[in-house]
Short mmCIF file of C-alpha atoms and ligand atoms in Angstrom, two decimals:
data_model
loop_
_atom_site.label_atom_id
_atom_site.label_comp_id
_atom_site.label_asym_id
_atom_site.label_seq_id
_atom_site.Cartn_x
_atom_site.Cartn_y
_atom_site.Cartn_z
CA MET A 9 51.81 50.09 -17.88
CA SER A 10 50.15 53.06 -16.23
CA LYS A 11 46.70 54.35 -17.09
CA PHE A 12 48.29 57.44 -18.51
CA GLU A 13 50.34 55.52 -21.06
CA PHE A 14 47.38 53.53 -22.41
CA ALA A 15 45.35 56.71 -22.78
CA GLU A 16 48.16 58.44 -24.66
CA MET A 17 48.69 55.75 -27.30
CA PRO A 18 49.91 56.22 -29.97
CA ASN A 19 52.66 58.84 -29.57
CA LYS A 20 52.87 61.90 -31.85
CA GLU A 21 54.58 59.93 -34.61
CA GLY A 22 51.87 57.29 -34.50
CA PHE A 23 53.85 54.59 -32.68
CA PHE A 24 52.45 52.02 -30.29
CA GLY A 25 55.78 50.90 -28.84
CA GLU A 26 57.78 49.95 -31.92
CA PHE A 27 54.65 49.36 -34.06
CA GLY A 28 52.70 51.65 -36.37
CA GLY A 29 54.29 54.84 -37.67
CA GLN A 30 54.25 56.02 -41.27
CA GLU A 31 56.25 53.76 -43.58
CA ILE A 32 55.43 55.88 -46.63
CA PRO A 33 57.12 58.35 -49.03
CA PRO A 34 57.69 61.88 -47.63
CA GLU A 35 55.00 63.50 -49.87
CA LEU A 36 52.42 61.14 -48.47
CA LYS A 37 53.66 61.63 -44.94
CA ALA A 38 52.91 65.35 -45.24
CA ILE A 39 49.36 64.53 -46.34
CA MET A 40 48.82 62.03 -43.51
CA ASP A 41 50.09 64.62 -41.03
CA GLU A 42 47.56 67.08 -42.41
CA ILE A 43 44.76 64.55 -41.92
CA ASN A 44 45.97 63.97 -38.38
CA ASP A 45 46.02 67.69 -37.57
CA ALA A 46 42.55 68.18 -39.06
CA TYR A 47 41.23 65.17 -37.14
CA GLU A 48 42.69 66.35 -33.82
CA GLU A 49 41.14 69.76 -34.38
CA ILE A 50 37.75 68.59 -35.63
CA ARG A 51 37.21 65.95 -32.94
CA GLN A 52 37.39 68.73 -30.31
CA LYS A 53 34.61 70.68 -32.02
CA PRO A 54 31.30 70.28 -30.21
CA GLU A 55 29.34 70.37 -33.49
CA PHE A 56 31.35 67.43 -34.91
CA GLN A 57 30.93 65.35 -31.77
CA GLN A 58 27.22 66.21 -31.54
CA GLU A 59 26.62 65.31 -35.17
CA LEU A 60 28.44 61.98 -34.75
CA ASP A 61 26.62 61.23 -31.47
CA SER A 62 23.21 61.94 -32.92
CA LEU A 63 23.92 59.81 -36.01
CA PHE A 64 25.09 56.97 -33.75
CA ALA A 65 21.81 57.23 -31.84
CA ASP A 66 19.21 57.94 -34.51
CA TYR A 67 20.79 56.41 -37.63
CA VAL A 68 22.88 53.48 -36.43
CA GLY A 69 20.54 52.69 -33.53
CA ARG A 70 23.09 52.96 -30.71
CA PRO A 71 23.58 51.97 -27.99
CA SER A 72 23.52 48.37 -29.21
CA PRO A 73 22.31 46.12 -26.37
CA ILE A 74 24.27 43.55 -24.46
CA TYR A 75 22.36 40.31 -24.27
CA HIS A 76 22.74 37.42 -21.81
CA ALA A 77 22.86 34.25 -23.94
CA LYS A 78 21.26 32.07 -21.24
CA ARG A 79 20.50 28.98 -23.30
CA LEU A 80 23.96 28.92 -24.82
CA SER A 81 25.54 29.37 -21.37
CA GLU A 82 23.40 26.59 -19.92
CA LYS A 83 24.27 24.25 -22.77
CA LEU A 84 28.00 24.84 -22.21
CA GLY A 85 27.63 24.41 -18.46
CA GLY A 86 30.20 26.98 -17.34
CA ALA A 87 30.66 30.74 -17.58
CA GLN A 88 27.74 33.04 -18.48
CA ILE A 89 28.07 34.37 -22.03
CA TYR A 90 26.99 37.90 -22.93
CA LEU A 91 26.87 39.31 -26.45
CA LYS A 92 27.50 42.93 -27.48
CA ARG A 93 25.02 43.18 -30.33
CA GLU A 94 26.84 45.13 -33.05
CA ASP A 95 24.91 42.89 -35.46
CA LEU A 96 21.85 45.03 -34.69
CA ASN A 97 23.42 48.22 -36.07
CA HIS A 98 22.08 49.71 -39.30
CA THR A 99 23.86 47.81 -42.14
CA GLY A 100 24.38 44.86 -39.79
CA ALA A 101 27.90 45.26 -38.42
CA HIS A 102 30.35 47.46 -36.54
CA LYS A 103 31.92 48.91 -39.72
CA ILE A 104 29.31 51.68 -39.93
CA ASN A 105 30.82 53.23 -36.74
CA HIS A 106 34.11 54.21 -38.35
CA CYS A 107 32.70 54.76 -41.83
CA LEU A 108 30.39 57.45 -40.44
CA GLY A 109 33.35 59.00 -38.62
CA GLU A 110 35.47 58.98 -41.78
CA ALA A 111 32.69 60.37 -43.99
CA LEU A 112 31.96 63.17 -41.50
CA LEU A 113 35.67 63.96 -41.24
CA ALA A 114 35.82 64.16 -45.06
CA LYS A 115 32.90 66.59 -45.03
CA TYR A 116 34.41 68.77 -42.30
CA MET A 117 37.75 68.83 -44.16
CA GLY A 118 35.97 69.94 -47.36
CA LYS A 119 37.06 66.86 -49.35
CA THR A 120 35.30 66.30 -52.69
CA LYS A 121 35.58 62.50 -52.92
CA VAL A 122 36.00 59.51 -50.59
CA ILE A 123 37.99 56.62 -52.08
CA ALA A 124 38.45 53.09 -50.79
CA GLU A 125 39.01 49.51 -51.83
CA THR A 126 36.86 46.60 -50.78
CA GLY A 127 37.41 42.84 -50.75
CA ALA A 128 34.19 41.04 -49.97
CA GLY A 129 32.31 44.33 -50.17
CA GLN A 130 31.52 44.86 -46.47
CA HIS A 131 33.68 47.98 -46.14
CA GLY A 132 32.39 49.19 -49.51
CA VAL A 133 28.74 48.92 -48.48
CA ALA A 134 29.29 50.58 -45.07
CA LEU A 135 31.26 53.42 -46.64
CA ALA A 136 28.79 53.90 -49.51
CA THR A 137 26.03 54.09 -46.87
CA ALA A 138 27.88 56.70 -44.81
CA CYS A 139 28.72 58.76 -47.91
CA ALA A 140 25.10 58.69 -49.12
CA LEU A 141 24.02 59.95 -45.71
CA VAL A 142 26.65 62.67 -45.44
CA GLY A 143 26.22 63.65 -49.11
CA ILE A 144 29.75 63.19 -50.42
CA PRO A 145 30.80 61.32 -53.60
CA CYS A 146 32.26 57.86 -52.97
CA GLU A 147 34.40 55.69 -55.24
CA ILE A 148 35.03 52.04 -54.42
CA HIS A 149 37.65 49.90 -56.17
CA MET A 150 36.95 46.17 -56.24
CA GLY A 151 38.66 43.26 -57.97
CA GLN A 152 36.70 41.75 -60.87
CA VAL A 153 37.00 38.30 -59.27
CA ASP A 154 35.44 39.63 -56.05
CA ILE A 155 32.73 41.48 -58.00
CA GLU A 156 31.63 38.17 -59.50
CA LYS A 157 31.68 36.42 -56.09
CA GLU A 158 29.96 39.06 -53.97
CA HIS A 159 26.86 39.90 -55.92
CA PRO A 160 24.54 41.21 -53.16
CA ASN A 161 27.16 43.70 -51.89
CA VAL A 162 27.97 44.88 -55.42
CA THR A 163 24.26 45.53 -56.04
CA LYS A 164 23.91 47.38 -52.74
CA MET A 165 26.86 49.65 -53.50
CA LYS A 166 25.32 50.53 -56.86
CA ILE A 167 21.94 51.27 -55.29
CA LEU A 168 23.61 53.44 -52.64
CA GLY A 169 24.99 55.59 -55.45
CA CYS A 170 28.71 54.97 -55.15
CA LYS A 171 30.94 54.71 -58.20
CA LEU A 172 32.19 51.13 -58.42
CA ILE A 173 35.50 50.68 -60.25
CA PRO A 174 36.16 47.07 -61.37
CA VAL A 175 39.85 46.19 -61.17
CA THR A 176 41.05 43.65 -63.74
CA ARG A 177 44.84 43.87 -63.36
CA GLY A 178 46.95 41.21 -61.62
CA THR A 179 44.86 38.62 -59.80
CA ALA A 180 41.86 41.03 -59.83
CA THR A 181 41.37 40.64 -56.07
CA LEU A 182 41.83 42.77 -52.94
CA LYS A 183 45.54 43.54 -53.30
CA ASP A 184 45.04 44.89 -56.84
CA ALA A 185 42.01 46.88 -55.68
CA VAL A 186 44.21 48.52 -53.01
CA ASP A 187 46.80 49.49 -55.66
CA SER A 188 44.14 50.85 -58.01
CA ALA A 189 42.34 52.85 -55.29
CA PHE A 190 45.64 54.25 -54.06
CA GLU A 191 46.63 55.41 -57.56
CA GLU A 192 43.33 57.25 -57.89
CA TYR A 193 43.85 58.85 -54.48
CA LEU A 194 47.35 60.06 -55.41
CA LYS A 195 45.92 61.98 -58.38
CA ASP A 196 44.59 64.62 -55.98
CA PRO A 197 45.28 63.88 -52.31
CA VAL A 198 44.49 67.49 -51.36
CA ASN A 199 40.84 67.13 -52.41
CA PHE A 200 40.34 63.37 -52.03
CA ILE A 201 40.50 61.24 -48.90
CA TYR A 202 41.28 57.53 -48.66
CA ALA A 203 39.02 55.81 -46.13
CA ILE A 204 40.81 52.82 -44.58
CA GLY A 205 38.55 49.98 -43.42
CA SER A 206 40.21 48.87 -40.18
CA VAL A 207 42.78 49.90 -37.54
CA VAL A 208 45.58 49.52 -40.10
CA GLY A 209 47.62 51.63 -42.53
CA PRO A 210 49.81 54.65 -41.79
CA HIS A 211 49.24 56.98 -38.84
CA PRO A 212 46.67 58.48 -38.12
CA PHE A 213 44.32 55.72 -39.40
CA PRO A 214 44.92 53.10 -36.68
CA LYS A 215 44.18 55.79 -34.08
CA MET A 216 41.20 57.38 -35.86
CA VAL A 217 39.43 54.14 -36.67
CA ARG A 218 40.00 52.94 -33.09
CA ASP A 219 38.58 56.17 -31.68
CA PHE A 220 35.44 55.91 -33.82
CA GLN A 221 34.98 52.24 -32.85
CA SER A 222 35.69 52.73 -29.14
CA ILE A 223 32.01 53.56 -28.59
CA ILE A 224 31.51 49.75 -28.51
CA GLY A 225 33.55 49.23 -25.35
CA THR A 226 32.49 52.48 -23.70
CA GLU A 227 28.85 51.41 -23.98
CA ALA A 228 29.51 47.77 -23.11
CA ARG A 229 31.46 48.62 -19.94
CA GLU A 230 28.63 50.82 -18.63
CA GLN A 231 25.91 48.40 -19.70
CA PHE A 232 27.63 45.44 -18.10
CA GLN A 233 28.20 47.29 -14.86
CA ALA A 234 24.58 48.45 -14.78
CA LYS A 235 23.34 44.86 -15.30
CA LYS A 236 25.79 42.92 -13.13
CA ASN A 237 27.35 45.48 -10.82
CA LYS A 238 30.82 44.25 -11.80
CA LEU A 239 33.00 43.94 -14.89
CA PRO A 240 33.18 40.83 -17.09
CA ASP A 241 35.93 38.31 -16.30
CA TYR A 242 36.73 37.89 -20.00
CA ILE A 243 36.05 40.00 -23.08
CA THR A 244 36.68 38.70 -26.58
CA ALA A 245 36.43 39.70 -30.24
CA CYS A 246 37.59 38.37 -33.60
CA VAL A 247 40.67 39.99 -35.16
CA GLY A 248 41.10 40.60 -38.89
CA GLY A 249 42.65 44.05 -39.14
CA GLY A 250 41.40 44.46 -35.60
CA SER A 251 38.85 47.31 -35.57
CA ASN A 252 35.93 45.65 -33.81
CA ALA A 253 38.37 44.18 -31.28
CA MET A 254 40.04 47.55 -30.54
CA GLY A 255 36.53 49.02 -30.37
CA LEU A 256 35.60 46.67 -27.55
CA PHE A 257 39.01 46.42 -25.83
CA THR A 258 39.92 50.10 -25.50
CA ALA A 259 37.56 50.91 -22.62
CA PHE A 260 38.82 47.87 -20.64
CA LEU A 261 42.61 48.15 -21.10
CA ASN A 262 43.13 49.66 -17.65
CA ASP A 263 40.84 47.17 -15.87
CA GLU A 264 43.36 44.69 -14.56
CA SER A 265 40.70 42.17 -13.52
CA VAL A 266 39.42 41.87 -17.09
CA ASN A 267 41.10 39.21 -19.25
CA ILE A 268 41.17 40.31 -22.90
CA VAL A 269 41.29 37.79 -25.74
CA GLY A 270 41.53 38.42 -29.49
CA VAL A 271 40.63 35.51 -31.77
CA GLU A 272 42.35 34.99 -35.12
CA PRO A 273 41.37 32.55 -37.88
CA ALA A 274 43.25 29.24 -37.79
CA GLY A 275 41.52 28.44 -41.11
CA GLU A 276 42.26 24.84 -42.10
CA GLY A 277 44.91 24.55 -39.38
CA LEU A 278 47.93 26.40 -37.98
CA ASP A 279 50.17 23.66 -39.40
CA THR A 280 48.90 24.32 -42.95
CA GLU A 281 49.43 27.40 -45.14
CA ARG A 282 45.65 27.96 -45.15
CA HIS A 283 45.16 30.27 -42.15
CA SER A 284 45.34 33.95 -41.30
CA ALA A 285 46.71 33.89 -37.75
CA THR A 286 48.98 36.91 -38.07
CA LEU A 287 49.70 37.57 -34.39
CA SER A 288 49.94 33.88 -33.52
CA LEU A 289 52.35 32.85 -36.29
CA GLY A 290 53.64 36.03 -37.96
CA LYS A 291 56.57 38.23 -37.05
CA PRO A 292 57.19 41.98 -36.97
CA GLY A 293 57.48 43.48 -40.47
CA MET A 294 56.10 46.19 -42.76
CA ILE A 295 52.88 46.26 -44.73
CA HIS A 296 50.59 49.00 -46.06
CA GLY A 297 52.53 51.87 -44.55
CA MET A 298 52.93 50.56 -41.01
CA LYS A 299 55.05 48.28 -38.85
CA CYS A 300 53.06 45.40 -37.37
CA TYR A 301 53.00 41.61 -37.20
CA VAL A 302 52.93 40.20 -40.74
CA LEU A 303 52.57 36.76 -42.29
CA GLU A 304 55.21 36.51 -45.00
CA THR A 305 56.47 33.94 -47.47
CA GLU A 306 60.15 32.98 -47.43
CA ASP A 307 61.02 35.71 -49.94
CA GLY A 308 59.39 38.41 -47.85
CA GLU A 309 56.11 38.80 -49.77
CA PRO A 310 52.80 38.95 -47.88
CA MET A 311 51.48 35.38 -47.53
CA PRO A 312 48.30 34.49 -49.47
CA VAL A 313 46.17 34.01 -46.35
CA HIS A 314 42.90 32.11 -45.89
CA SER A 315 39.87 32.16 -43.62
CA ILE A 316 36.32 30.94 -44.08
CA ALA A 317 35.42 34.53 -43.06
CA SER A 318 36.56 36.82 -45.86
CA GLY A 319 36.63 39.83 -43.49
CA LEU A 320 39.42 38.18 -41.48
CA ASP A 321 41.89 37.19 -44.18
CA TYR A 322 44.53 39.87 -44.00
CA PRO A 323 48.30 39.13 -43.73
CA GLY A 324 48.91 42.15 -41.45
CA VAL A 325 47.15 43.35 -38.30
CA GLY A 326 46.65 46.64 -36.45
CA PRO A 327 49.84 48.03 -34.85
CA GLN A 328 48.13 48.50 -31.49
CA HIS A 329 47.27 44.78 -31.39
CA SER A 330 50.91 44.01 -32.19
CA TYR A 331 51.94 46.13 -29.22
CA LEU A 332 49.29 44.74 -26.84
CA LYS A 333 50.50 41.24 -27.71
CA GLU A 334 54.11 42.12 -26.87
CA LEU A 335 53.01 43.77 -23.60
CA GLY A 336 51.01 40.67 -22.76
CA ARG A 337 47.92 42.79 -22.01
CA VAL A 338 45.87 40.92 -24.63
CA GLN A 339 46.04 37.16 -25.34
CA TYR A 340 45.65 36.15 -28.97
CA GLU A 341 44.01 32.76 -29.57
CA THR A 342 42.68 31.10 -32.72
CA ALA A 343 39.57 29.30 -33.96
CA SER A 344 39.50 27.11 -37.07
CA ASP A 345 37.05 27.21 -39.99
CA LYS A 346 35.40 24.12 -38.55
CA GLU A 347 34.97 25.57 -35.05
CA CYS A 348 33.65 28.75 -36.63
CA LEU A 349 30.98 26.86 -38.60
CA ASP A 350 30.00 24.96 -35.47
CA ALA A 351 29.65 28.22 -33.50
CA PHE A 352 27.67 29.76 -36.37
CA MET A 353 25.14 26.91 -36.30
CA THR A 354 25.02 26.62 -32.51
CA LEU A 355 24.32 30.31 -31.86
CA SER A 356 21.68 30.25 -34.62
CA GLN A 357 19.89 27.20 -33.22
CA VAL A 358 20.26 27.81 -29.48
CA GLU A 359 19.69 31.59 -29.39
CA GLY A 360 18.04 32.42 -32.72
CA ILE A 361 20.89 34.76 -33.63
CA ILE A 362 22.70 34.16 -36.95
CA PRO A 363 26.21 35.61 -36.50
CA ALA A 364 28.63 36.72 -39.23
CA LEU A 365 31.32 34.11 -39.92
CA GLU A 366 33.87 36.68 -38.69
CA SER A 367 32.09 37.11 -35.35
CA SER A 368 31.62 33.33 -35.11
CA HIS A 369 35.36 33.03 -34.40
CA ALA A 370 34.90 34.94 -31.13
CA VAL A 371 31.80 32.89 -30.30
CA ALA A 372 33.81 29.71 -30.99
CA TRP A 373 36.52 30.74 -28.53
CA ALA A 374 33.90 31.59 -25.88
CA MET A 375 32.29 28.17 -26.41
CA ARG A 376 35.68 26.49 -25.90
CA LYS A 377 36.50 28.56 -22.79
CA ALA A 378 33.14 28.68 -20.97
CA PRO A 379 33.13 25.03 -19.77
CA GLU A 380 36.52 25.61 -18.03
CA LEU A 381 35.03 28.44 -15.94
CA SER A 382 32.50 28.52 -13.10
CA LYS A 383 28.85 29.52 -13.45
CA ASP A 384 29.36 32.87 -11.75
CA GLN A 385 32.09 33.90 -14.18
CA THR A 386 31.28 35.88 -17.32
CA ILE A 387 32.51 36.22 -20.90
CA LEU A 388 31.48 39.22 -23.00
CA VAL A 389 31.69 38.50 -26.74
CA ASN A 390 31.65 41.21 -29.38
CA LEU A 391 29.13 40.04 -31.97
CA SER A 392 30.61 42.24 -34.69
CA GLY A 393 28.01 41.51 -37.37
CA ARG A 394 25.04 39.46 -38.52
CA GLY A 395 25.30 36.43 -40.75
CA ASP A 396 22.73 37.08 -43.49
CA LYS A 397 25.57 37.60 -45.94
CA ASP A 398 26.97 34.15 -45.07
CA ALA A 399 23.74 32.13 -44.91
CA ASP A 400 23.80 30.79 -48.50
CA TYR A 401 27.49 29.91 -48.30
CA VAL A 402 27.06 28.00 -45.03
CA ALA A 403 23.95 26.19 -46.27
CA ASP A 404 25.90 25.08 -49.36
CA LYS A 405 28.92 24.05 -47.35
CA LEU A 406 26.87 21.97 -44.88
CA GLY A 407 24.48 20.63 -47.53
CA LEU A 408 21.38 22.10 -45.83
C1 PLP B 10 35.08 43.34 -41.60
C2 PLP B 10 34.54 42.58 -40.48
C3 PLP B 10 35.36 42.08 -39.44
C4 PLP B 10 36.87 42.19 -39.47
O1 PLP B 10 37.38 43.48 -39.35
P1 PLP B 10 38.10 44.00 -38.03
O2 PLP B 10 38.72 45.27 -38.47
O3 PLP B 10 39.09 42.97 -37.59
O4 PLP B 10 37.03 44.20 -37.02
C5 PLP B 10 34.77 41.43 -38.37
N1 PLP B 10 33.44 41.24 -38.31
C6 PLP B 10 32.61 41.68 -39.28
C7 PLP B 10 31.16 41.42 -39.15
C8 PLP B 10 33.13 42.37 -40.40
O5 PLP B 10 32.31 42.79 -41.36
#
């Protein structure tokens, strides 16, 4: 694969190899093409780029540092572990990077409302934040079951001024929230925009969300080189839909010396039905308007997936990850719920950093790998978010 080809992904139709595209009705395809054209035009405008850059700096607090986790590295007795601190962003995770991009795009396109679904509420809070800042109405659809489970995020969304729509149909969880939000969007797709929460969905969303997140890797590559005068031997990130991982990986795809590892949730075990390891155990299929790896039941329905980290339980995965797996450019590994909890507690107690349960999957893989490597080798881990939201759950689970 030449440098040129990586830089040009996806092609005009939104394909990464055979993955991606627009598996949607023709009316919707026309609307997605319009969003793509507007995005390609707006991203070239200096005022758009300047506004996004200054919000990244003064509002999000970018660049986020990279931090040498010396005590953790010493304890493991192998490779040196570095953390890209996306947990230090305003709102506590990487999601604000693409939500700001999407909200600004909505403003530049003259849209009157931003619509999205949310599961655990992380995407909802980041999007409500971005919409409050940009000054555009925001409507979030959330299953009633999730509303009852995720109280702090529900309260935050209300305080941030977004309109929260409880969804009671079906199982009243994420899938029903997607259907409900999509129906609302289809009422007026000319004036509304649907803000997807990861590098998934029909073209151009996998590309746009990746572009907005790629600031992570662009910064990290420069920062690492400035500190160490070389590139890391390994970089790693957790993969749900895959946005924080694509954010880190993109800047390193052409660096042949850099090993790239995505970490999926093995949940209660790859030999059970309680996992969400889409790239490890799924197969190519269709979901949410794209072709990608999918976990399916025998009758072709999306599998009811599980992870201790609610941000990682998705039965599909970004089309670019699906392609990078087939190319062999990225290795996809897994970490179980148990390893994740262990990494969560270890990073907290050895470095004083409480990671999100999602991010803890990447930390868990680094903890497994580091002892196999020598002390002058390095692993850069994307710490996609902070763990405040998970603290009570973990304390309960471990009986603290
Ligand atoms: C939502 C979330 C994820 C998973 O989403 P990706 O699109 O796979 O990055 C990971 N980490 C944190 C902290 C999240 O909130």
